[in-house]
XYZ file of C-alpha atoms in Angstrom:
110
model
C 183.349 17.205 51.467
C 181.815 20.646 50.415
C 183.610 23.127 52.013
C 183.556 26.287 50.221
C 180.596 29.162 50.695
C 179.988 29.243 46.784
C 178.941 25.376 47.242
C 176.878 25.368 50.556
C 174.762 28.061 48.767
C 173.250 25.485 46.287
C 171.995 23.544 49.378
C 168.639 24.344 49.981
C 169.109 24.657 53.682
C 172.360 26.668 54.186
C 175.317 25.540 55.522
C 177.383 27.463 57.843
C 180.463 25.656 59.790
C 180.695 26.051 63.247
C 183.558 28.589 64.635
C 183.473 26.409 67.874
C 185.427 22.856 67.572
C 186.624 24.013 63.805
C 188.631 20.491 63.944
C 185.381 18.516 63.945
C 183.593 17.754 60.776
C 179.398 18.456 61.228
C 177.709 15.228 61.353
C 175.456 16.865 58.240
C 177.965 16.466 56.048
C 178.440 12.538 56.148
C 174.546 12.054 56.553
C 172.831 14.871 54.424
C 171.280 12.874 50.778
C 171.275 16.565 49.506
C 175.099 17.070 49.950
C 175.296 13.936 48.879
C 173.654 14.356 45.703
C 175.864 17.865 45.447
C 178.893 15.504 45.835
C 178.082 13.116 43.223
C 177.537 15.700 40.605
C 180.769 17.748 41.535
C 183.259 15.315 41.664
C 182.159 12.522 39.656
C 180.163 14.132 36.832
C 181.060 16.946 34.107
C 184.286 17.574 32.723
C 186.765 15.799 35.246
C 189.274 12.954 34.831
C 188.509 10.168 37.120
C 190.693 7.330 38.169
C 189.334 3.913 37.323
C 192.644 1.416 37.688
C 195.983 1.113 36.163
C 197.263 0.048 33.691
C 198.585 -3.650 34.589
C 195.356 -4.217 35.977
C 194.385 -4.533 32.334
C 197.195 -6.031 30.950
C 196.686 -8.160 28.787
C 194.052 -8.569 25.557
C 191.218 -9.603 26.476
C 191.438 -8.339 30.416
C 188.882 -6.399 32.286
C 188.367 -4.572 35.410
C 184.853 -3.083 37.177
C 184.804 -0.314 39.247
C 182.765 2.792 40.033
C 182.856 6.157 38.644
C 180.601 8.111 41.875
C 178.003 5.387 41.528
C 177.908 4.376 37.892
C 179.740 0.752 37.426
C 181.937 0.606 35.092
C 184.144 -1.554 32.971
C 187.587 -1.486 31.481
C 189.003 -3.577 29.170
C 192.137 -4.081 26.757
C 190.888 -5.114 22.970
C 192.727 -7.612 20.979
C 194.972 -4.022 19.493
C 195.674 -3.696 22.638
C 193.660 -0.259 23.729
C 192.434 0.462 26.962
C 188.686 1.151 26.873
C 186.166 2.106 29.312
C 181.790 1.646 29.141
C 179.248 1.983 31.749
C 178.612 -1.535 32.922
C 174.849 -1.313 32.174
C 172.772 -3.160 29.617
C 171.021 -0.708 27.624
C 167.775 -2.372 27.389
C 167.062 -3.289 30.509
C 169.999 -1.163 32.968
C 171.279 -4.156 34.243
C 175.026 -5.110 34.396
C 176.468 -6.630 32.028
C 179.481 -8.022 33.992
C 179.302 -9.230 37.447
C 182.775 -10.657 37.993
C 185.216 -8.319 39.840
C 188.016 -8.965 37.286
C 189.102 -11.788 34.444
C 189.563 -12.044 30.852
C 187.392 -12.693 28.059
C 186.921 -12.927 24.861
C 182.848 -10.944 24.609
C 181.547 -9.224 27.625
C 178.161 -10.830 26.847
């Protein structure tokens, strides 16, 4: 959750955490689509690593994994070299996805 002052100050309703019941997290900040939005762009977008799986999840050629970066779906997959490679699970034309399975192996993704 957002919980420094240099963050809160992008929200276009400031933010200020209650000095009473310090332990308790503000209902705002599990309901609030403009924190949420905040959230999304901080931790899942820009220059950050994000985790998608490991490695034995995509073990073999031809293996692949979805997942989510944030809210973008995502695949993983090991070619027939045997590198790990990662795509936004989206057709291009059209946005939709172009797996559905949770996890499998194949030869084309289409």
């Amino acid at each position: 959750m957002l919980a420094n002052k240099q963050n809160h100050e992008e929200l276009s309703e400031p933010f200020i955490w209650p000095e009473e019941g310090i332990s308790r997290i503000p209902y705002r900040l599990f309901f609030d689509p403009e924190i949420y939005k905040l959230e999304q762009e901080k931790i899942f977008k820009g220059p950050v690593w994000n985790f998608l799986c490991m490695e034995f999840d995509v073990a073999e050629p031809g293996d692949f994994k979805t997942t989510f970066v944030g809210e973008t779906p995502v695949i993983v997959t090991r070619d027939r070299k045997g590198t790990v490679n990662a795509m936004v699970n989206r057709c291009a034309h059209k946005g939709a996805l172009v797996c559905l399975k949770e996890r499998g192996n194949a030869k084309a993704l289409t």
